[in-house]
Short mmCIF file of C-alpha atoms and ligand atoms in Angstrom, two decimals:
data_model
loop_
_atom_site.label_atom_id
_atom_site.label_comp_id
_atom_site.label_asym_id
_atom_site.label_seq_id
_atom_site.Cartn_x
_atom_site.Cartn_y
_atom_site.Cartn_z
CA MET A 24 0.00 0.00 0.00
CA PRO A 25 1.41 3.42 -0.81
CA GLY A 26 1.77 5.61 2.21
CA SER A 27 2.01 2.70 4.64
CA PRO A 28 5.28 2.75 6.59
CA ARG A 29 8.01 0.71 4.99
CA THR A 30 10.00 -1.59 7.20
CA ILE A 31 13.60 -0.48 7.21
CA GLU A 32 16.01 -3.26 8.01
CA PRO A 33 18.54 -2.22 10.66
CA MET A 34 22.20 -2.23 9.71
CA ARG A 35 23.63 -5.50 10.86
CA LEU A 36 27.03 -5.68 12.48
CA LEU A 37 29.24 -8.52 13.62
CA LEU A 38 31.21 -7.71 16.76
CA VAL A 39 34.13 -10.03 17.40
CA GLU A 40 35.49 -9.49 20.89
CA ASP A 41 36.46 -12.00 23.55
CA GLU A 42 36.64 -9.62 26.52
CA SER A 43 33.07 -10.07 27.60
CA ARG A 44 32.66 -6.83 29.56
CA LEU A 45 34.02 -4.71 26.73
CA ALA A 46 31.96 -6.70 24.22
CA GLU A 47 28.78 -6.08 26.18
CA VAL A 48 29.40 -2.33 26.56
CA VAL A 49 30.12 -1.96 22.83
CA ARG A 50 27.18 -4.17 21.84
CA ARG A 51 24.74 -2.14 23.93
CA GLY A 52 26.09 1.12 22.59
CA LEU A 53 25.68 -0.07 19.02
CA ILE A 54 22.16 -1.30 19.67
CA GLU A 55 21.34 2.16 21.06
CA HIS A 56 22.59 3.51 17.74
CA SER A 57 19.96 1.29 16.05
CA TYR A 58 22.28 -1.41 14.77
CA ALA A 59 21.49 -5.09 15.00
CA VAL A 60 24.54 -6.76 16.53
CA ASP A 61 25.75 -10.36 16.50
CA LEU A 62 28.52 -11.18 18.92
CA ALA A 63 31.34 -13.66 18.46
CA GLY A 64 33.85 -14.40 21.22
CA THR A 65 36.22 -16.63 19.30
CA PHE A 66 37.99 -16.80 15.97
CA ALA A 67 36.04 -19.92 15.00
CA GLU A 68 32.71 -18.36 15.88
CA ALA A 69 33.58 -15.20 13.94
CA LEU A 70 34.46 -17.18 10.81
CA ASP A 71 31.28 -19.19 11.13
CA LEU A 72 28.98 -16.16 11.53
CA ALA A 73 30.73 -14.16 8.81
CA ALA A 74 30.34 -17.07 6.40
CA THR A 75 26.62 -17.53 7.07
CA ASN A 76 25.33 -13.95 7.40
CA GLU A 77 25.51 -10.71 5.44
CA TYR A 78 26.90 -7.91 7.59
CA ASP A 79 27.08 -4.21 6.86
CA ALA A 80 30.34 -4.06 8.80
CA ILE A 81 32.49 -6.21 11.07
CA ILE A 82 34.26 -4.97 14.20
CA LEU A 83 37.14 -7.27 14.80
CA ASP A 84 39.39 -7.67 17.82
CA ARG A 85 42.81 -9.02 16.87
CA ARG A 86 43.72 -10.97 19.97
CA LEU A 87 41.25 -13.81 20.21
CA PRO A 88 41.74 -16.92 22.38
CA ASP A 89 41.92 -19.24 19.36
CA GLY A 90 43.62 -17.09 16.74
CA ASP A 91 44.46 -13.73 15.25
CA GLY A 92 41.31 -11.76 14.40
CA ALA A 93 43.10 -10.27 11.41
CA GLN A 94 42.93 -13.72 9.82
CA VAL A 95 39.13 -13.42 9.83
CA ALA A 96 39.48 -10.34 7.62
CA ALA A 97 42.00 -12.17 5.44
CA GLU A 98 39.65 -15.12 5.07
CA LEU A 99 36.73 -12.84 4.12
CA ARG A 100 38.81 -11.15 1.43
CA ARG A 101 39.98 -14.51 0.08
CA ASN A 102 36.32 -15.42 -0.33
CA GLY A 103 35.62 -12.21 -2.21
CA SER A 104 33.71 -10.48 0.59
CA ARG A 105 33.91 -6.69 0.60
CA THR A 106 32.22 -6.23 3.97
CA PRO A 107 34.00 -3.35 5.68
CA VAL A 108 36.15 -4.37 8.66
CA LEU A 109 37.15 -2.19 11.58
CA MET A 110 40.02 -3.80 13.44
CA LEU A 111 40.53 -3.32 17.15
CA THR A 112 44.08 -3.62 18.30
CA ALA A 113 45.89 -3.26 21.60
CA ARG A 114 49.24 -3.10 19.86
CA ASP A 115 49.76 0.36 18.51
CA THR A 116 52.77 -0.03 16.29
CA VAL A 117 53.09 1.00 12.67
CA GLU A 118 53.88 -2.61 11.69
CA ASP A 119 50.78 -3.84 13.45
CA ARG A 120 48.50 -1.36 11.70
CA VAL A 121 50.07 -1.99 8.32
CA GLU A 122 49.71 -5.73 8.78
CA GLY A 123 46.05 -5.38 9.74
CA LEU A 124 45.28 -3.18 6.76
CA ASP A 125 47.21 -5.49 4.42
CA LEU A 126 45.22 -8.45 5.64
CA GLY A 127 41.96 -6.78 4.65
CA ALA A 128 40.88 -4.38 7.40
CA ASP A 129 39.49 -1.04 6.18
CA ASP A 130 40.18 0.89 9.36
CA TYR A 131 41.56 0.26 12.82
CA LEU A 132 41.09 1.58 16.31
CA VAL A 133 43.60 1.29 19.13
CA LYS A 134 42.43 0.05 22.52
CA PRO A 135 41.41 1.58 24.81
CA PHE A 136 39.04 3.67 22.74
CA ALA A 137 36.09 5.96 23.45
CA PHE A 138 32.78 4.53 22.25
CA PRO A 139 31.78 7.63 20.25
CA GLU A 140 34.91 7.21 18.15
CA LEU A 141 34.09 3.59 17.44
CA ALA A 142 30.52 4.56 16.50
CA ALA A 143 31.80 7.32 14.18
CA ARG A 144 34.22 4.95 12.45
CA VAL A 145 31.50 2.33 11.96
CA ARG A 146 29.20 4.98 10.49
CA ALA A 147 31.91 6.09 8.08
CA LEU A 148 32.62 2.51 6.98
CA VAL A 149 28.96 1.68 6.43
CA ARG A 150 28.39 4.94 4.55
CA ARG A 151 31.22 4.19 2.14
CA GLN A 152 29.50 0.93 1.25
CA MET A 153 26.10 2.47 0.58
CA PRO A 154 25.13 3.00 -3.03
CA GLU A 155 24.30 6.62 -3.71
CA ARG A 156 20.60 7.24 -3.29
CA PRO A 157 19.04 8.55 -6.50
CA PRO A 158 17.62 12.04 -6.00
CA ILE A 159 13.89 12.68 -5.57
CA LEU A 160 12.27 13.86 -8.81
CA SER A 161 9.71 16.64 -8.67
CA ALA A 162 7.53 18.96 -10.71
CA GLY A 163 5.01 21.29 -9.18
CA GLU A 164 3.33 19.35 -6.41
CA ILE A 165 4.48 15.96 -7.70
CA ARG A 166 7.29 14.16 -5.86
CA LEU A 167 8.62 10.79 -6.96
CA ASP A 168 11.27 8.83 -5.10
CA PRO A 169 12.88 6.23 -7.40
CA ALA A 170 14.69 4.62 -4.45
CA SER A 171 11.59 3.82 -2.39
CA HIS A 172 9.34 3.59 -5.46
CA THR A 173 6.79 5.99 -3.99
CA ALA A 174 5.12 9.12 -5.30
CA THR A 175 3.06 11.92 -3.78
CA HIS A 176 0.91 14.74 -5.07
CA ALA A 177 0.45 17.77 -2.80
CA GLY A 178 1.89 15.68 0.00
CA GLU A 179 -0.62 12.85 -0.45
CA PRO A 180 0.63 9.42 -1.50
CA ILE A 181 -0.56 8.39 -4.94
CA LYS A 182 -1.11 4.80 -5.86
CA LEU A 183 0.53 3.94 -9.16
CA ALA A 184 0.64 0.71 -11.10
CA PRO A 185 4.17 -0.22 -12.18
CA ARG A 186 3.70 1.12 -15.73
CA GLU A 187 2.13 4.35 -14.52
CA PHE A 188 5.08 4.77 -12.19
CA ALA A 189 7.51 4.18 -15.08
CA ILE A 190 5.74 6.74 -17.30
CA LEU A 191 5.60 9.38 -14.57
CA GLU A 192 9.27 8.79 -13.72
CA TYR A 193 10.21 9.19 -17.38
CA LEU A 194 8.19 12.41 -17.77
CA LEU A 195 9.83 13.78 -14.62
CA ARG A 196 13.30 12.94 -15.90
CA ARG A 197 12.47 14.80 -19.11
CA LYS A 198 10.67 17.66 -17.34
CA GLY A 199 10.01 20.61 -19.65
CA ASP A 200 10.74 18.60 -22.83
CA VAL A 201 8.17 17.54 -25.36
CA VAL A 202 8.23 13.76 -25.10
CA ARG A 203 7.02 11.71 -28.05
CA ARG A 204 4.73 8.75 -27.49
CA GLY A 205 7.37 6.50 -29.03
CA GLU A 206 9.89 7.60 -26.42
CA ILE A 207 7.46 6.86 -23.60
CA GLU A 208 6.78 3.43 -25.10
CA GLU A 209 10.44 2.69 -25.40
CA HIS A 210 11.24 3.71 -21.82
CA SER A 211 8.20 2.30 -20.09
CA TRP A 212 7.53 -0.88 -22.05
CA GLY A 213 11.06 -1.99 -22.83
CA GLY A 214 11.15 -4.02 -26.04
CA ASP A 215 7.54 -5.10 -25.78
CA TYR A 216 5.60 -2.10 -27.09
CA GLU A 217 3.78 -2.86 -30.31
CA SER A 218 1.06 -0.31 -30.98
CA VAL A 219 0.40 0.82 -27.45
CA SER A 220 -0.07 4.49 -28.34
CA ASN A 221 -3.74 4.54 -27.40
CA VAL A 222 -2.89 2.68 -24.20
CA ILE A 223 -0.46 5.46 -23.36
CA ASP A 224 -3.29 7.97 -23.67
CA VAL A 225 -5.23 5.96 -21.11
CA TYR A 226 -2.28 5.90 -18.72
CA ILE A 227 -1.68 9.61 -19.20
CA ALA A 228 -5.35 10.36 -18.49
CA ARG A 229 -5.09 8.42 -15.26
CA LEU A 230 -1.81 10.10 -14.28
CA ARG A 231 -3.44 13.49 -14.90
CA HIS A 232 -6.36 12.52 -12.73
CA LEU A 233 -3.94 11.55 -9.94
CA THR A 234 -1.86 14.72 -10.22
CA GLY A 235 -4.37 17.52 -9.98
CA GLY A 236 -6.85 16.71 -12.74
CA GLU A 237 -7.51 19.93 -14.65
CA ARG A 238 -4.49 21.52 -12.99
CA SER A 239 -2.15 18.61 -13.61
CA PRO A 240 1.22 19.70 -15.01
CA ILE A 241 1.05 16.91 -17.62
CA GLU A 242 0.21 18.64 -20.92
CA THR A 243 -0.70 17.21 -24.29
CA VAL A 244 1.31 18.55 -27.19
CA ARG A 245 -1.07 17.90 -30.04
CA GLY A 246 0.19 15.49 -32.66
CA VAL A 247 3.53 15.01 -30.88
CA GLY A 248 3.20 13.71 -27.35
CA TYR A 249 3.31 15.11 -23.84
CA ARG A 250 5.17 17.59 -21.73
CA LEU A 251 5.49 17.77 -17.97
CA ARG A 252 5.42 21.39 -16.92
CA ASP A 253 7.49 22.40 -13.91
CA GLY A 254 4.92 23.91 -11.58
CA1 CA B 22 41.00 -9.79 22.84
#
């Protein structure tokens, strides 16, 4: 249903830390920052969880009871994973940092650290991974968000069938241009658009109805096609 709240999945993190008190403090802090957090206390557990789940980022302690945490990052990279890794290290030497980064970590933090710094570094790592959100398209009182596949008119959600959505999106992308029926067909029907011109008129009539009726910014350019006025 348009207008109904969409469920937004929380960012999911894997926290690999064997010092249970520290792990608990960090886990709670991250949950307060609206992340979902899985906790691993050993190298084996970390490998297992990382292999079975998709994480937005992994926070990785190096000194684990059964191995070097950096090898978890190395293993992920060997398997082609690009999940960002923030390495936690107690050893603050240049060699140590270089080794961690070479093994596949994207960033590191030296223990002891302040939680806000860890949270900021996680945010930065996750952000780098995010695909750029396409901008919201608008004309007059029409707003269309290609990312969430929703549209509004005068602030009210409008319910659009997939093809109506495709046509409106195309008109918005070409705002101010005269758009020929053939172009609309090509962009909204893909390859499958034999003689749909009169169907387009039906879709356009419905889009007009949904975007202000008489005052809709969708204009007919006689004998050519349509134009979406800005405003
Ligand atoms: Ca440790």
